[in-house]
JSON list of C-alpha atoms in Angstrom, two decimals:
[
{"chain": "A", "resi": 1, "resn": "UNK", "atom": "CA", "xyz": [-3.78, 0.93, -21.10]},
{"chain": "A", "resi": 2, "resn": "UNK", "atom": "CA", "xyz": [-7.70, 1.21, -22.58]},
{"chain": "A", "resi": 3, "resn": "UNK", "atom": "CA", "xyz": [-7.82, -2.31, -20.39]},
{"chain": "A", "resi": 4, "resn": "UNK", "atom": "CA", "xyz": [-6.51, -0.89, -17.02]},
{"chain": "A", "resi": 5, "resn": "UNK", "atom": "CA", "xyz": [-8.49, 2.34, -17.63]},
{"chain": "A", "resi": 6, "resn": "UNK", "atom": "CA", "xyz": [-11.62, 0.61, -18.22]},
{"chain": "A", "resi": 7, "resn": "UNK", "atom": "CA", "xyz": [-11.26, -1.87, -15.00]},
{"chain": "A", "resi": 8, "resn": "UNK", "atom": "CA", "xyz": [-10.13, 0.67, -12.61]},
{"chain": "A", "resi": 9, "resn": "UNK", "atom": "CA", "xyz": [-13.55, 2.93, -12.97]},
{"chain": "A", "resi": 10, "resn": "UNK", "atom": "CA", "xyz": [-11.76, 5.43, -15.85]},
{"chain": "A", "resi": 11, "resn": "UNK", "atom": "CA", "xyz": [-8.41, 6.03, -13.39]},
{"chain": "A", "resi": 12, "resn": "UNK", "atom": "CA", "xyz": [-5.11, 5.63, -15.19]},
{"chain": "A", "resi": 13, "resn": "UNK", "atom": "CA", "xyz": [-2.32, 6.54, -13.26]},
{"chain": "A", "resi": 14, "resn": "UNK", "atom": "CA", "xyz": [-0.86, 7.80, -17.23]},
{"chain": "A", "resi": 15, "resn": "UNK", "atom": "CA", "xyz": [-4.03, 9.60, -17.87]},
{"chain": "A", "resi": 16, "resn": "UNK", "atom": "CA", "xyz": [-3.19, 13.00, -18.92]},
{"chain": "A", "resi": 17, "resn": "UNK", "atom": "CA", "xyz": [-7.61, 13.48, -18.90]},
{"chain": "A", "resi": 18, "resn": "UNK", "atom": "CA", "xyz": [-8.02, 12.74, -15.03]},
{"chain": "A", "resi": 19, "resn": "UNK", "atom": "CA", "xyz": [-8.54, 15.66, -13.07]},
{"chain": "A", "resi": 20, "resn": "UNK", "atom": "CA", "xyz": [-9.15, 15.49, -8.94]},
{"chain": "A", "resi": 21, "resn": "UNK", "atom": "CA", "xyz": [-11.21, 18.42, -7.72]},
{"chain": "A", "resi": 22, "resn": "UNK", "atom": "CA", "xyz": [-9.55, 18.19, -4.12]},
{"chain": "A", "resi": 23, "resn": "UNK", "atom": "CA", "xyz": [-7.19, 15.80, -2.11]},
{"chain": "A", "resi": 24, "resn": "UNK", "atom": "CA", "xyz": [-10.74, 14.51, -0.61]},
{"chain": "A", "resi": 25, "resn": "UNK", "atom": "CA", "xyz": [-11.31, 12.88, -3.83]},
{"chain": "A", "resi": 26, "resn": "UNK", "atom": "CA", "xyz": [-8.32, 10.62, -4.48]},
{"chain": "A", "resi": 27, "resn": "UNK", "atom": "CA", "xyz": [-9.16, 7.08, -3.02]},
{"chain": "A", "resi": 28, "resn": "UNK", "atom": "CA", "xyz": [-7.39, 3.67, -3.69]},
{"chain": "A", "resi": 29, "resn": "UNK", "atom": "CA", "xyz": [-8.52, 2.01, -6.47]},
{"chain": "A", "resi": 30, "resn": "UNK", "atom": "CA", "xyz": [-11.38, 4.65, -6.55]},
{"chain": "A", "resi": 31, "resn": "UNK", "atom": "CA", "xyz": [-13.38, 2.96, -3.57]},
{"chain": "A", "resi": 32, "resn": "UNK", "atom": "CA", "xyz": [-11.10, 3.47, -0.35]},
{"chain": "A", "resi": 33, "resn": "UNK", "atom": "CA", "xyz": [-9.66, 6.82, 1.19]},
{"chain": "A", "resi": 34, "resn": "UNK", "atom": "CA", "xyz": [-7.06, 6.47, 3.15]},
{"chain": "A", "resi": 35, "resn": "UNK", "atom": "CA", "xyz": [-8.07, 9.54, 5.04]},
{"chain": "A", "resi": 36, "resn": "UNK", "atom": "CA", "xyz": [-9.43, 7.89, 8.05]},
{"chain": "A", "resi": 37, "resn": "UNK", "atom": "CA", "xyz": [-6.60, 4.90, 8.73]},
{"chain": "A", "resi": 38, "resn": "UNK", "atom": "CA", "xyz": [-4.97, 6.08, 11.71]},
{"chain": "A", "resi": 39, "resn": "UNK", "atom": "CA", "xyz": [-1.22, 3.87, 12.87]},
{"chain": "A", "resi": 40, "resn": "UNK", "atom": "CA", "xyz": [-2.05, 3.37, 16.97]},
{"chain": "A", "resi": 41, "resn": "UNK", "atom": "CA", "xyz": [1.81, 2.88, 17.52]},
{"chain": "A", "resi": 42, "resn": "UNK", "atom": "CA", "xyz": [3.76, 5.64, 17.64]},
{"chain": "A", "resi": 43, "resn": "UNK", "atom": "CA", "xyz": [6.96, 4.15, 16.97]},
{"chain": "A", "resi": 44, "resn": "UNK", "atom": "CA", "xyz": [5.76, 3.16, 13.32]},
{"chain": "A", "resi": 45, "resn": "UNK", "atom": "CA", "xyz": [4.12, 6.27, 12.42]},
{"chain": "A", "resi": 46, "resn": "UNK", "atom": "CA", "xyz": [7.16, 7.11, 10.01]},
{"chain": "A", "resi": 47, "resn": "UNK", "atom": "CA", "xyz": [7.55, 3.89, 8.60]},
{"chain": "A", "resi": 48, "resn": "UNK", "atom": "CA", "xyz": [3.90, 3.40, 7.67]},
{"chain": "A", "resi": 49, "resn": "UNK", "atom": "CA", "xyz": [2.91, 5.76, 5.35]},
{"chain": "A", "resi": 50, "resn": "UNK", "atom": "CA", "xyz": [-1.14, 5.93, 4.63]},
{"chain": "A", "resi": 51, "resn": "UNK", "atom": "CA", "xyz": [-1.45, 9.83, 4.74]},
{"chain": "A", "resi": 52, "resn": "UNK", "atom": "CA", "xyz": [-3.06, 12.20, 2.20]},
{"chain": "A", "resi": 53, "resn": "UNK", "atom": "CA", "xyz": [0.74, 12.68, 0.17]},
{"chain": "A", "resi": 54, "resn": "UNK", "atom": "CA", "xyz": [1.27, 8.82, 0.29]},
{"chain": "A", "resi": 55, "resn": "UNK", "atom": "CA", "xyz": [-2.30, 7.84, -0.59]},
{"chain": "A", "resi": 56, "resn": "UNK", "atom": "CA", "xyz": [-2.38, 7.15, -4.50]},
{"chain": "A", "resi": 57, "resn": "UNK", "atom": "CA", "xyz": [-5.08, 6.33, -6.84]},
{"chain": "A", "resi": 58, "resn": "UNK", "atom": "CA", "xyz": [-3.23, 3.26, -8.13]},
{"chain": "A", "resi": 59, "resn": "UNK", "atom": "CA", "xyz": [-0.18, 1.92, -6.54]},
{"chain": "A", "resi": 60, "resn": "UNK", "atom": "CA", "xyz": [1.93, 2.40, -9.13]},
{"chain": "A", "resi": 61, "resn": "UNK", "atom": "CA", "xyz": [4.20, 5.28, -8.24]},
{"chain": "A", "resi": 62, "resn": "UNK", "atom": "CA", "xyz": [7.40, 3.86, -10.74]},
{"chain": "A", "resi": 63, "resn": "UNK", "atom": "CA", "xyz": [9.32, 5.57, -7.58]},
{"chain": "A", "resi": 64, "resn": "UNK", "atom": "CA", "xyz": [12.77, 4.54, -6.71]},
{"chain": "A", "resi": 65, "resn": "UNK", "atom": "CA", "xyz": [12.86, 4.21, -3.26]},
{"chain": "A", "resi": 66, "resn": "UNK", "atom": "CA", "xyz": [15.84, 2.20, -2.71]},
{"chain": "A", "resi": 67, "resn": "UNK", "atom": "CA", "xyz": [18.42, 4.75, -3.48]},
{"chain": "A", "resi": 68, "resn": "UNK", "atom": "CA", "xyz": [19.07, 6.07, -0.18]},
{"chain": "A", "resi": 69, "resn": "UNK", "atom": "CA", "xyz": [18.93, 4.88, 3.29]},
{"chain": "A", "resi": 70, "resn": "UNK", "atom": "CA", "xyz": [15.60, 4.97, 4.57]},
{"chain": "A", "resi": 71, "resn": "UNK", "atom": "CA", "xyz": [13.57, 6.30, 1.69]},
{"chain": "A", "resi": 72, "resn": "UNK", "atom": "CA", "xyz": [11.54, 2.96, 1.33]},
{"chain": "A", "resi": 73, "resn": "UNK", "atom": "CA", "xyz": [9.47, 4.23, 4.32]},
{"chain": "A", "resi": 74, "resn": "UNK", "atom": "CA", "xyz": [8.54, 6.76, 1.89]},
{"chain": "A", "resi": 75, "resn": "UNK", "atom": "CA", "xyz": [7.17, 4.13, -0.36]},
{"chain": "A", "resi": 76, "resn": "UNK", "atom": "CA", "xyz": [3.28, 3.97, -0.13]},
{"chain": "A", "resi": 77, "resn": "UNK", "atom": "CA", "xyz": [2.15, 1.01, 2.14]},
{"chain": "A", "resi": 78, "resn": "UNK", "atom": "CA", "xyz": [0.10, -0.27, -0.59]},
{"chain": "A", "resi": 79, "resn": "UNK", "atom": "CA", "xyz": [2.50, -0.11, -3.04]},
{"chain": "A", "resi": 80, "resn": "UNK", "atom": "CA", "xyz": [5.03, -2.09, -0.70]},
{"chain": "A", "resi": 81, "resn": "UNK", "atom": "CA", "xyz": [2.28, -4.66, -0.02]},
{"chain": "A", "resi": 82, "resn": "UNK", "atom": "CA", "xyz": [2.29, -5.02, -3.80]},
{"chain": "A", "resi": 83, "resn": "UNK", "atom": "CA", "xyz": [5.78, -5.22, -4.26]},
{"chain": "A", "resi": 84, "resn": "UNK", "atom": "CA", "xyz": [6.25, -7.73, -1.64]},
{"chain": "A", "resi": 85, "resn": "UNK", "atom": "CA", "xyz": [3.54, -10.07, -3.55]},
{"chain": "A", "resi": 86, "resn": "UNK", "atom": "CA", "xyz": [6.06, -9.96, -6.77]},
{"chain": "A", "resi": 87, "resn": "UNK", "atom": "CA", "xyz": [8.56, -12.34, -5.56]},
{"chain": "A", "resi": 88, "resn": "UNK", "atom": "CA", "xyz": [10.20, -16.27, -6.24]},
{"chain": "A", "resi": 89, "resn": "UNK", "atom": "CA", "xyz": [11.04, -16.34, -9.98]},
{"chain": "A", "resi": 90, "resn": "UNK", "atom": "CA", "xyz": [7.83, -16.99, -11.71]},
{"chain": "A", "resi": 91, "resn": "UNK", "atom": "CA", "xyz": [6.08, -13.11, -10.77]},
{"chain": "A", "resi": 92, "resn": "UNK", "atom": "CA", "xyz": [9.24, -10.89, -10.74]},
{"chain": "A", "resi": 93, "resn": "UNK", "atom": "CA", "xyz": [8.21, -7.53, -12.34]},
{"chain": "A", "resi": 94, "resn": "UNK", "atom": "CA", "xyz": [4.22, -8.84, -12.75]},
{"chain": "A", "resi": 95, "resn": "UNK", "atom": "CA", "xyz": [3.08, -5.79, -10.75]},
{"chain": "A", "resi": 96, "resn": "UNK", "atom": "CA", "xyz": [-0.19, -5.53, -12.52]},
{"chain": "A", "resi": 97, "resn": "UNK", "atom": "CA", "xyz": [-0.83, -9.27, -11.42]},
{"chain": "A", "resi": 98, "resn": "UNK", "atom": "CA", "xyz": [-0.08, -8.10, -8.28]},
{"chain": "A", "resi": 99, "resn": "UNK", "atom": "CA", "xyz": [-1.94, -5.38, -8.11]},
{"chain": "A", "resi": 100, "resn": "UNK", "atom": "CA", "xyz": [-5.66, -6.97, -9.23]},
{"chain": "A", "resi": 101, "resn": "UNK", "atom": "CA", "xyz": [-4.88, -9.85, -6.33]},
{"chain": "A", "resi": 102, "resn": "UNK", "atom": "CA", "xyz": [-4.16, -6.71, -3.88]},
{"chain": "A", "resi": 103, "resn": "UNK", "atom": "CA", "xyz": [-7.57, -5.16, -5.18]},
{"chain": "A", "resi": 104, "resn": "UNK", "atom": "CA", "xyz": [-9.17, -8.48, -5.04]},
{"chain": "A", "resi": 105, "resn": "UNK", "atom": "CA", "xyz": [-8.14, -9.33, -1.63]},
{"chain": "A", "resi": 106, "resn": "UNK", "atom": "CA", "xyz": [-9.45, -5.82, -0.56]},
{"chain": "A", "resi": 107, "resn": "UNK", "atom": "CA", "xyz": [-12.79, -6.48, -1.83]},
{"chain": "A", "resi": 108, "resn": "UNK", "atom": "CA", "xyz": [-12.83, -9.78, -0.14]},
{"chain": "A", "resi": 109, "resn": "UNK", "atom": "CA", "xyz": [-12.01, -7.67, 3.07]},
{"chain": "A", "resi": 110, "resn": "UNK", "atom": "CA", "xyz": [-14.38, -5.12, 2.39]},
{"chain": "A", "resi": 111, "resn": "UNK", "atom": "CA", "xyz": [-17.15, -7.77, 1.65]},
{"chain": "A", "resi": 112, "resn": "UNK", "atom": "CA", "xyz": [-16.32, -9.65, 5.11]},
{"chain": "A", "resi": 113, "resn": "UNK", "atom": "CA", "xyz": [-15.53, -7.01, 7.67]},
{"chain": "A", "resi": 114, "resn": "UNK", "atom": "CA", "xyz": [-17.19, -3.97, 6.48]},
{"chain": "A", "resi": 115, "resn": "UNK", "atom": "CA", "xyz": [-13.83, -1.95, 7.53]},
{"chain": "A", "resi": 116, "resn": "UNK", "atom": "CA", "xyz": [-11.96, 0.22, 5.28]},
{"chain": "A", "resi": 117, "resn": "UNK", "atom": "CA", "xyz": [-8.98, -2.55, 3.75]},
{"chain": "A", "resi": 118, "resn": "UNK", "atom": "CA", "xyz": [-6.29, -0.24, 4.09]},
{"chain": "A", "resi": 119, "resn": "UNK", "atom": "CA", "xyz": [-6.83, -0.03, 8.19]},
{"chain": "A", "resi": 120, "resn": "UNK", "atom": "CA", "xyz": [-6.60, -3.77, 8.06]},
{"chain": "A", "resi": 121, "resn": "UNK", "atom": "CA", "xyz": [-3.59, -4.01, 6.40]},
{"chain": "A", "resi": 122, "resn": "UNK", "atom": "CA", "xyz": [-2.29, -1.34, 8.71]},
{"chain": "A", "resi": 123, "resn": "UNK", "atom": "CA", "xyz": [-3.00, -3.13, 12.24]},
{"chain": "A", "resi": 124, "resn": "UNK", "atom": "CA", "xyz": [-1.99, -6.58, 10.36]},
{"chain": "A", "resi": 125, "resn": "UNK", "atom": "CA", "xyz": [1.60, -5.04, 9.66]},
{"chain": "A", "resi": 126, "resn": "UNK", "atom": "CA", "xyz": [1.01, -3.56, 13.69]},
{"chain": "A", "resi": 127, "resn": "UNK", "atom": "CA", "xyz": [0.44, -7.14, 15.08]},
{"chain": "A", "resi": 128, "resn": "UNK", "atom": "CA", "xyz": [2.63, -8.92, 12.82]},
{"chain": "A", "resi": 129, "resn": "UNK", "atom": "CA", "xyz": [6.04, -7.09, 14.12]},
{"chain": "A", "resi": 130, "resn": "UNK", "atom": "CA", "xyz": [7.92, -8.48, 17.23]},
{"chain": "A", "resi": 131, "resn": "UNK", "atom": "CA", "xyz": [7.04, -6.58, 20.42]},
{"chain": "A", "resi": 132, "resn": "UNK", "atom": "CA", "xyz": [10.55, -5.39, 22.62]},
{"chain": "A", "resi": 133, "resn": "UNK", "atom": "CA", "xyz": [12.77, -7.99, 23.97]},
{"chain": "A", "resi": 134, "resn": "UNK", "atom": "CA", "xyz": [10.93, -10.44, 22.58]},
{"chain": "A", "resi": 135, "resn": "UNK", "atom": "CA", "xyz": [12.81, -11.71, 19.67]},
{"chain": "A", "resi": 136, "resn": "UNK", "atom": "CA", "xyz": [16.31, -13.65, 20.54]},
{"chain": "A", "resi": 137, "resn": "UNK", "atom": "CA", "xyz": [18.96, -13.58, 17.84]},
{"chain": "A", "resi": 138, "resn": "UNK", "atom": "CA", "xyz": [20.72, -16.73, 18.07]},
{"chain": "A", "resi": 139, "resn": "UNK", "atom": "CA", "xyz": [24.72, -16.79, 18.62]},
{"chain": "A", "resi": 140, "resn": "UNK", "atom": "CA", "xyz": [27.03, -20.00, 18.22]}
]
């Protein structure tokens, strides 16, 4: 835990020690609020969740979001970013793998773009979905 503490800038999402003044002050992985990231298409503003309430410091939540229908959306969109990277045998349950290639990748963004990561990710997930009647589902 001293290791995680000490490479996230002194936030542990177990630290009993960290105390946020306001909800201004939480930001992901200490460098990026989510506060500004706005979701342009309606239709997915309750399925992406970047708000204050689904903003953590670390992407760790331990939540169980599977349990009923529709809760995932609940999930933060980091966290199911990170989740998504732990798949095919070799990184199942590595989430703390996953999460310093997530934070990696985000400085990489950060460095090229100069936009906040998280609105990146956000109009990614926007332009990666099919648009209406556009996708066929095959029959025969």
């Amino acid at each position: 835990s001293s290791g995680i503490n000490a490479e996230y800038g002194g936030l542990c999402a177990t630290s009993s020690s960290m105390v946020v003044d306001s909800e201004s002050d939480i930001n992901l992985f200490g460098k990026w609020s989510a506060d500004d990231v706005t979701v342009p298409d309606l239709s997915l503003t309750d399925y992406i969740s970047v708000s204050r309430k689904y903003n953590p410091i670390l992407p760790h939540t331990a939540g169980r979001y599977q349990m009923k229908r529709f809760r995932k959306a609940q999930c933060p969109l980091v966290e199911r970013m990170c989740c998504s990277l732990m798949m095919h045998g070799r990184n199942n349950g590595k989430k703390m793998k996953a999460l310093n290639i997530l934070k990696h990748t985000f400085e990489i963004i950060n460095l090229l773009t100069g936009e906040n990561p998280v609105q990146v990710l956000v109009n990614a997930i926007l332009n990666s979905g099919a648009r209406e009647d556009s996708s066929r589902i095959g029959r025969g």
